[in-house]
Short mmCIF file of C-alpha atoms in Angstrom, two decimals:
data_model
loop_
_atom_site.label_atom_id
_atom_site.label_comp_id
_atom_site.label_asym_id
_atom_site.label_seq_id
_atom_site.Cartn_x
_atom_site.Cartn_y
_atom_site.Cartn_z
CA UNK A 1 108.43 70.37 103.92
CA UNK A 2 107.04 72.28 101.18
CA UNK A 3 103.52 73.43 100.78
CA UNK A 4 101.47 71.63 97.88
CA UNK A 5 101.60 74.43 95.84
CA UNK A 6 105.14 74.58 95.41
CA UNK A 7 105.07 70.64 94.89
CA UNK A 8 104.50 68.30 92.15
CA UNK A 9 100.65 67.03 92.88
CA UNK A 10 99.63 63.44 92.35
CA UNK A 11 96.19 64.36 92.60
CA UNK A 12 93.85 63.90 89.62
CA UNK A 13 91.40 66.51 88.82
CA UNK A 14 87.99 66.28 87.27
CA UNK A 15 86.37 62.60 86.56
CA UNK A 16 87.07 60.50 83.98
CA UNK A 17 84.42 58.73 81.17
CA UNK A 18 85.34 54.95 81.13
CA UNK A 19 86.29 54.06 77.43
CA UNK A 20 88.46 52.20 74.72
CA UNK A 21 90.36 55.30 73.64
CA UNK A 22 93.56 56.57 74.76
CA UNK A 23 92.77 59.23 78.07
CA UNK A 24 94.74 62.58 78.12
CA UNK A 25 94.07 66.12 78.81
CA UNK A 26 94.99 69.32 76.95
CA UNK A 27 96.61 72.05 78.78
CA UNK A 28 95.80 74.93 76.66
CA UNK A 29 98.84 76.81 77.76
CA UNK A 30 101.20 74.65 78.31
CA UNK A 31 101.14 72.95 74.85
CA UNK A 32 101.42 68.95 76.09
CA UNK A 33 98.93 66.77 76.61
CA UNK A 34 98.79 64.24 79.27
CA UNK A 35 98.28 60.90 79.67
CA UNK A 36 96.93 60.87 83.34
CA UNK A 37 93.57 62.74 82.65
CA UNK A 38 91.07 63.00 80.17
CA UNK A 39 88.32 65.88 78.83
CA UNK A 40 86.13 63.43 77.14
CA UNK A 41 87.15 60.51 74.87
CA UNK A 42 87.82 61.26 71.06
CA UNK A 43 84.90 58.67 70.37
CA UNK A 44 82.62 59.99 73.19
CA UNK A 45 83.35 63.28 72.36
CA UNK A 46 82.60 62.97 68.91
CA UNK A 47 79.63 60.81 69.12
CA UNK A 48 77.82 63.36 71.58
CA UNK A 49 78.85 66.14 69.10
CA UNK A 50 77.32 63.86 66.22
CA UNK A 51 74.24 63.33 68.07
CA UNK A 52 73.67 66.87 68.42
CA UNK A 53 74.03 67.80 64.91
CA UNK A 54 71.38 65.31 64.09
CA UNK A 55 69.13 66.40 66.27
CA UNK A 56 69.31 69.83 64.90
CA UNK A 57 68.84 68.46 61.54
CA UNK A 58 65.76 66.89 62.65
CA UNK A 59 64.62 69.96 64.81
CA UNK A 60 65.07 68.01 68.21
CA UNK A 61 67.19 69.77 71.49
CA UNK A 62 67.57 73.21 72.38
CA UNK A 63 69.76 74.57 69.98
CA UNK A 64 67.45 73.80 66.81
CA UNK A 65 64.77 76.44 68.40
CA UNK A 66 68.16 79.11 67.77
CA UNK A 67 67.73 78.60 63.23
CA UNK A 68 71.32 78.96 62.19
CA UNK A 69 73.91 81.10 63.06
CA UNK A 70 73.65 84.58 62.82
CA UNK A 71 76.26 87.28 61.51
CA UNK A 72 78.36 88.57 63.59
CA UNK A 73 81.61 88.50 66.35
CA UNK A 74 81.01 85.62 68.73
CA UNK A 75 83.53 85.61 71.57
CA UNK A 76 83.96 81.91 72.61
CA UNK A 77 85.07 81.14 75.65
CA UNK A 78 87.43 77.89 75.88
CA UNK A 79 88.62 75.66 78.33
CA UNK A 80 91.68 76.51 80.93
CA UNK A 81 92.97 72.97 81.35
CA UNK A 82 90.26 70.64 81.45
CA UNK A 83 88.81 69.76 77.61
CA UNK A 84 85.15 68.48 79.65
CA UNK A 85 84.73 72.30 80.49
CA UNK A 86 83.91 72.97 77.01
CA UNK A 87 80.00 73.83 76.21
CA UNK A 88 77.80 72.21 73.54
CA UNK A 89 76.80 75.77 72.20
CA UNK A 90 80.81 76.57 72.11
CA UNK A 91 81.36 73.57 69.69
CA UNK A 92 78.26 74.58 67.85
CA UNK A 93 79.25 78.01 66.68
CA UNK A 94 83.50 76.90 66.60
CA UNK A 95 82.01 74.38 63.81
CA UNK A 96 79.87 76.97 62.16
CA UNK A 97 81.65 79.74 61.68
CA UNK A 98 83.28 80.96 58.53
CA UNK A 99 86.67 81.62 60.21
CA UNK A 100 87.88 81.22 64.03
CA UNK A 101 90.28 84.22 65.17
CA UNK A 102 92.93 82.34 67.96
CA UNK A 103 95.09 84.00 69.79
CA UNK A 104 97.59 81.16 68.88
CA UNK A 105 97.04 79.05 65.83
CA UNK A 106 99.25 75.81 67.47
CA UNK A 107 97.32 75.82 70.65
CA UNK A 108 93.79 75.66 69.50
CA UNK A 109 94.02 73.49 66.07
CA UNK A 110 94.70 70.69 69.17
CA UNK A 111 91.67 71.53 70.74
CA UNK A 112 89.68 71.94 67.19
CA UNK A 113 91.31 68.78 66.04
CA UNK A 114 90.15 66.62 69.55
CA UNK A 115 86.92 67.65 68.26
CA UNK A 116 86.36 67.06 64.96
CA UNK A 117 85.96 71.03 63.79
CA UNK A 118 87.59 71.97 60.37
CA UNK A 119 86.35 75.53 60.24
CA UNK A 120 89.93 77.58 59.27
CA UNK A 121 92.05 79.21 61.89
CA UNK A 122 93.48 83.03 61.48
CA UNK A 123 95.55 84.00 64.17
CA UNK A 124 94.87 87.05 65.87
CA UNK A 125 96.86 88.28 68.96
CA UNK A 126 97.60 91.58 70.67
CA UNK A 127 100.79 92.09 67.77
CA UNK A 128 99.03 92.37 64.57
CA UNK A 129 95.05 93.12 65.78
CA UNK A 130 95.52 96.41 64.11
CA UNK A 131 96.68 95.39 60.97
CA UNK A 132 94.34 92.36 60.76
CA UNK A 133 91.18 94.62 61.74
CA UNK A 134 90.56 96.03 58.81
CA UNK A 135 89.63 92.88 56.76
CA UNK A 136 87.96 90.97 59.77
CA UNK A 137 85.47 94.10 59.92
CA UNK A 138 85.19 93.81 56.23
CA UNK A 139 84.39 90.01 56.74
CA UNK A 140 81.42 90.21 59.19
CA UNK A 141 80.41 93.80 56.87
CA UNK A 142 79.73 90.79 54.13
CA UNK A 143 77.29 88.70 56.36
CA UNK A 144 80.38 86.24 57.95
CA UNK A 145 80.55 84.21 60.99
CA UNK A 146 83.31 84.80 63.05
CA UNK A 147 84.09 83.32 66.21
CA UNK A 148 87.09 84.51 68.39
CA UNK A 149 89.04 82.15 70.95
CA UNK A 150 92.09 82.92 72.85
CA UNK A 151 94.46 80.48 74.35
CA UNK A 152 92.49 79.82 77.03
CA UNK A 153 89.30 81.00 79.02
CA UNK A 154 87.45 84.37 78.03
CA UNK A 155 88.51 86.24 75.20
CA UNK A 156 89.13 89.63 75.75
CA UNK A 157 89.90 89.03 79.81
CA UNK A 158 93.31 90.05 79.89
CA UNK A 159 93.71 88.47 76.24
CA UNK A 160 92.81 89.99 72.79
CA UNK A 161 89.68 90.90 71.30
CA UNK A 162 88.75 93.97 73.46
CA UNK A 163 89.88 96.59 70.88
CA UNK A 164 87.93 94.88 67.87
CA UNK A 165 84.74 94.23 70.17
CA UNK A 166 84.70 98.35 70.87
CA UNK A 167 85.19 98.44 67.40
CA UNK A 168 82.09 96.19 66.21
CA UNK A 169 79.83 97.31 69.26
CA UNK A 170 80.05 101.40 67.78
CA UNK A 171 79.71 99.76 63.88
CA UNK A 172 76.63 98.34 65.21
CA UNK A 173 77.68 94.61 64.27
CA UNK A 174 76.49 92.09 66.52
CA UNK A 175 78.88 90.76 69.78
CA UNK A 176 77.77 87.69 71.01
CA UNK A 177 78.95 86.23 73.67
CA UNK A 178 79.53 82.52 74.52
CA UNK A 179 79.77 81.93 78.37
CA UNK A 180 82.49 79.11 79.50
CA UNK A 181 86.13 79.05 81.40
CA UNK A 182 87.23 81.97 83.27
CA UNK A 183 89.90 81.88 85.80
CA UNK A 184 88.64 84.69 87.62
CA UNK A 185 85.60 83.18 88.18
CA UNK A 186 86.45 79.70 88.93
CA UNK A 187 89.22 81.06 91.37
CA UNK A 188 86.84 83.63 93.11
CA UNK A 189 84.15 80.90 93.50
CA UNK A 190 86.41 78.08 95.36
CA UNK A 191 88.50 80.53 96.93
CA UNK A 192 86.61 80.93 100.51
CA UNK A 193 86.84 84.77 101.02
CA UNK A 194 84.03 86.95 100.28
CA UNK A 195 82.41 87.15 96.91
CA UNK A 196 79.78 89.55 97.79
CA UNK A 197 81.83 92.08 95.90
CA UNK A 198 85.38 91.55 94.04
CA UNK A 199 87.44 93.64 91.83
CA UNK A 200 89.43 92.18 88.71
CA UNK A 201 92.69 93.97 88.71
CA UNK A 202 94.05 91.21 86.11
CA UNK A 203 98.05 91.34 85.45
CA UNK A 204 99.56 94.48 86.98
CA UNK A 205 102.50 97.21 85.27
CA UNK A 206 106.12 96.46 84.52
CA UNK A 207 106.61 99.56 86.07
CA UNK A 208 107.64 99.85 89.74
CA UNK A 209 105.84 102.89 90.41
CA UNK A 210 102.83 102.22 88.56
CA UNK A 211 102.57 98.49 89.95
CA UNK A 212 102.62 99.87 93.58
CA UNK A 213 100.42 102.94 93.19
CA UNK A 214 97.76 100.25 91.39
CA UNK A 215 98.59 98.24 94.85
CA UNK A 216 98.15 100.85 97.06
CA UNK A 217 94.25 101.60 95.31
CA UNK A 218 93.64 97.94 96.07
CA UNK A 219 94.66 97.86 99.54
CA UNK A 220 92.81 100.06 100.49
CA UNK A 221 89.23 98.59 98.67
CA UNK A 222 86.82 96.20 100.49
CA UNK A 223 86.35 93.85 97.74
CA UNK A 224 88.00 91.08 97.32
CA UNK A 225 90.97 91.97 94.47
CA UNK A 226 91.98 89.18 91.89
CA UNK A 227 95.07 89.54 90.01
CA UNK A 228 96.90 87.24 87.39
CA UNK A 229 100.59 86.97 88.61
CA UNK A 230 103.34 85.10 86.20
CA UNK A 231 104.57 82.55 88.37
CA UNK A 232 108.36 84.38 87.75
CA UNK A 233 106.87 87.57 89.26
CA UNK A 234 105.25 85.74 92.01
CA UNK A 235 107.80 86.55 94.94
CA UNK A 236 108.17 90.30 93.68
CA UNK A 237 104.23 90.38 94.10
CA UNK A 238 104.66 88.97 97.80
CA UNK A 239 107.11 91.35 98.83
CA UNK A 240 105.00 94.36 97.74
CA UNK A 241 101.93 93.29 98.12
CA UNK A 242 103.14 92.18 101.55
CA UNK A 243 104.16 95.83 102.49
CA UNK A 244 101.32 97.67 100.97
CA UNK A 245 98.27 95.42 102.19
CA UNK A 246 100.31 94.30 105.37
CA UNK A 247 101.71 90.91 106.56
CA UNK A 248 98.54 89.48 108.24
CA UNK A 249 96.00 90.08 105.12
CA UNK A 250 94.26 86.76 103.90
CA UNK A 251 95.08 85.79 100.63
CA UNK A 252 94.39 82.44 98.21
CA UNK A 253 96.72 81.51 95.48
CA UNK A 254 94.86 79.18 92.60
CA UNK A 255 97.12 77.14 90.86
CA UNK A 256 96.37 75.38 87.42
CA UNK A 257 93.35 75.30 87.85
CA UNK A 258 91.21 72.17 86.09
CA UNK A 259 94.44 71.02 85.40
CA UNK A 260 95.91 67.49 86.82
CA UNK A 261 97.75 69.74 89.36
CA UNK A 262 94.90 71.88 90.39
CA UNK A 263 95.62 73.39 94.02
CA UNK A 264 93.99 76.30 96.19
CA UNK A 265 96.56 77.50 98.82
CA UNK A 266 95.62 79.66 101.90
CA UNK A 267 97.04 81.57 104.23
CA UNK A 268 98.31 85.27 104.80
CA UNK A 269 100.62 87.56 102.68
CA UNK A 270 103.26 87.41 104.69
CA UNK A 271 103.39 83.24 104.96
CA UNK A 272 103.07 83.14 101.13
CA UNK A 273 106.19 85.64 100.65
CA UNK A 274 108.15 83.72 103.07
CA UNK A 275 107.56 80.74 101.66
CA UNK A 276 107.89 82.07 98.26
CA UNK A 277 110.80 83.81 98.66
CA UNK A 278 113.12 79.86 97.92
CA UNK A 279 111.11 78.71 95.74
CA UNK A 280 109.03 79.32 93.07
CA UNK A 281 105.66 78.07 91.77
CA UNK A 282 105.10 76.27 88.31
CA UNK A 283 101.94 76.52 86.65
CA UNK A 284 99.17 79.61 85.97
CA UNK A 285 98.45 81.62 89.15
CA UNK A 286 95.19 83.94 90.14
CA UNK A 287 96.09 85.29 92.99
CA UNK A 288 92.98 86.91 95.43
CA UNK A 289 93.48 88.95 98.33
CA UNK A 290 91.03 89.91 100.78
CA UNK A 291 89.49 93.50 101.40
CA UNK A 292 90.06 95.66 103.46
CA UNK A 293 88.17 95.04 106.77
CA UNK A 294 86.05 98.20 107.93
CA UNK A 295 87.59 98.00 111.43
CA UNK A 296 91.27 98.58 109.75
CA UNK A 297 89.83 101.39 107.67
CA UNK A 298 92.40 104.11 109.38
CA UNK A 299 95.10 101.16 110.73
CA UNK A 300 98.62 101.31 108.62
CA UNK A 301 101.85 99.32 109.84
CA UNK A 302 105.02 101.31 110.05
CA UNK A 303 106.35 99.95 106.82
CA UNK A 304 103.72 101.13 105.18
CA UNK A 305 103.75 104.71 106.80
CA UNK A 306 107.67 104.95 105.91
CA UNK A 307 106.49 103.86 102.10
CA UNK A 308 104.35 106.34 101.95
CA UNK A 309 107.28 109.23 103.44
CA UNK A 310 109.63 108.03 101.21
CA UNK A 311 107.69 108.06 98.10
CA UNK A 312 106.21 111.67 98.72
CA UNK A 313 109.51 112.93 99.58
CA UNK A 314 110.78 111.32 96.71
CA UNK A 315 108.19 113.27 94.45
CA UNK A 316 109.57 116.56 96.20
CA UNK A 317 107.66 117.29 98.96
CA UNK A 318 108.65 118.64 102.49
CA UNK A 319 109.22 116.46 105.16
CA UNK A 320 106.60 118.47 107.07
CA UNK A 321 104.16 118.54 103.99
CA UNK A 322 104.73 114.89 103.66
CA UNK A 323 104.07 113.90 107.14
CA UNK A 324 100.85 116.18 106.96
CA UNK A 325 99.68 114.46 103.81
CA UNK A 326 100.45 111.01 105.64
CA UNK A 327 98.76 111.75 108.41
CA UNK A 328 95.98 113.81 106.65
CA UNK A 329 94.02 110.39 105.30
CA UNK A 330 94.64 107.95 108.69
CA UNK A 331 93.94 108.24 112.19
CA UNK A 332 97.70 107.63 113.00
CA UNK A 333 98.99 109.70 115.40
CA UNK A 334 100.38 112.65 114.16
CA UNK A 335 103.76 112.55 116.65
CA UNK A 336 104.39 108.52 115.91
CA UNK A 337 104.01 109.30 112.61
CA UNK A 338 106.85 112.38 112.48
CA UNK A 339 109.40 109.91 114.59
CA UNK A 340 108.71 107.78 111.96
CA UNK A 341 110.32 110.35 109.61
CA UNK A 342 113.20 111.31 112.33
CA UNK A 343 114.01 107.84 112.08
CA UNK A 344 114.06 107.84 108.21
CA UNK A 345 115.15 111.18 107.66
CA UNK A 346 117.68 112.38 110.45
CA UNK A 347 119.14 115.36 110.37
CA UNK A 348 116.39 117.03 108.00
CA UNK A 349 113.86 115.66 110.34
CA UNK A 350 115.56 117.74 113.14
CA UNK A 351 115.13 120.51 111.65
CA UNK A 352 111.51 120.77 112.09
CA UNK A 353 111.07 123.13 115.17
CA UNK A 354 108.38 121.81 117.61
CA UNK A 355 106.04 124.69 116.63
CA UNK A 356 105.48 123.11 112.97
CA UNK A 357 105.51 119.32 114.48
CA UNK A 358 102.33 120.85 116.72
CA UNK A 359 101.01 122.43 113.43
CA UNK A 360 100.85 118.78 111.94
#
């Protein structure tokens, strides 16, 4: 049988506000909209956001004490699934703005639309922020509101809007930003290994080489590591990651998360690649891995010690300078460690007289 993650879920995530109007949810990714689970009600939604706007009017609530919206870059976070994780000062500034910057015009005129904001979209993504840069600077240079959304969650968290925040933070125009959704966050908070300290690695290289060495750095941290894997890339992630950190490491895959399909599987690196390894995963995936435990500070399997030969001979060193280097950062003993490379290597291995093996 199949774990749930790799299974359609019937489960229903969130709760639901009792009302006349039709129920759905938005998937901000996904581009469909369900009609199993529901944000908030178009009339509920809209008469809370109408009820707010009086009270500002009339200087009642919180956000009347703020006077109106200042000049500047706002980076608004929006929801990851779930339309109900949305805040009230989110909606505020989306409505007041002079333009909102999206990462993908389609996607968020739904979610501007479910609410009732008109304010004009410009879409701004990580193909054309340099050409679009120029007049958005020239735009909050003039005293304009802009407020910047991506498709879903935090902008500029592994989506656009770094660059042009660097840019207004050293032209000394205010960045302001507007707390909501984040995966990393909501997956690191239900996830059950230690939060004490974490490291976002976020989505890793193309590149082979790259993608390990960046593996390799995290293996060996004692934070917990977060990545964002594409579910297509999921089993390749397994297999390495499996290797690298080792078989028996902890690790938490968070799938769709505040979505109707919302699931937290646990279990160890090597379970997940087996399992993963016939079938694949739909939906978005954070994927957390536990660190590295102080009492397996020095400890490396065999598969990782022959990763590490093959790559430094590989980058032309010796067979005796690589099994010094290997050797040179773990307690491993030095002799398991060369028949490690007699195994690997033959014939070249041989060659080492026993004078340089003791010389290790």
């Amino acid at each position: 049988m199949l774990p749930r993650f790799l299974q359609p879920s019937s489960a229903i995530v969130g709760f639901f506000v009792p009302t006349s109007a039709p129920h759905f949810s938005y998937s901000l990714r996904s581009l469909h909209f369900s009609s199993h689970f529901l944000g908030l009600s178009s009339s509920t939604s809209g008469a809370n956001v109408q009820q707010q706007h009086r009270q500002e009017e009339h200087g009642h609530g919180v956000s009347s004490k703020l006077g109106p919206v200042k000049s500047g870059l706002y980076l608004v976070a929006t929801p990851i699934g779930n339309l109900e994780d949305i805040t009230l000062r989110a909606l505020r500034i989306l409505k007041s703005a002079d333009l909102i910057l999206s990462e993908d015009t389609r996607h968020s005129r739904k979610l501007l639309l479910y609410y009732g904001i008109t304010t004009p979209l410009l879409s701004y993504h990580k193909f054309n922020e340099s050409e679009r840069e120029r007049s958005i600077l020239q735009k909050l240079r003039l005293g304009e509101v802009i407020a910047l959304i991506s498709d879903a969650g935090t902008p500029c968290i592994s989506d656009p809007g770094m660059e042009l925040a660097k840019v207004c933070v050293k032209e000394n125009i205010p960045v302001v930003p507007i707390p909501g959704p984040s995966a990393l966050v909501c997956a690191l908070s239900a996830c059950g290994l230690s939060t004490d300290e974490f490291k976002f690695v976020g989505f890793l290289s193309k590149h082979a080489r790259t993608r390990r060495e960046k593996l390799k750095v995290s293996a060996a941290d004692t934070a917990t590591q977060i990545f964002f894997v594409p579910p297509h890339k999921l089993h390749q992630f397994l297999e390495e990651a499996s290797l690298i950190f080792g078989d028996a490491r902890s690790c938490v895959i968070a799938r769709e998360m505040t979505k109707i399909h919302e699931e937290f599987w646990r279990g160890t690196l090597g379970e997940a690649n087996k399992i993963c390894s016939t079938q694949q995963p739909k939906g978005e995936i954070t994927l957390l891995i536990e660190g590295k435990m102080a009492s397996d500070e020095n400890e490396l399997t065999d598969d990782q010690l022959e990763l590490e030969l093959k790559e430094l001979i590989s980058k032309g060193h010796s067979l005796s300078v690589a099994v010094k280097l290997v050797t040179g950062g773990i307690s491993a003993r030095r002799k398991h460690v060369y028949a490690l490379a007699l195994k690997l290597f033959g014939k070249q291995a041989a060659g080492m007289d026993d004078d340089s093996v003791q010389d290790l």
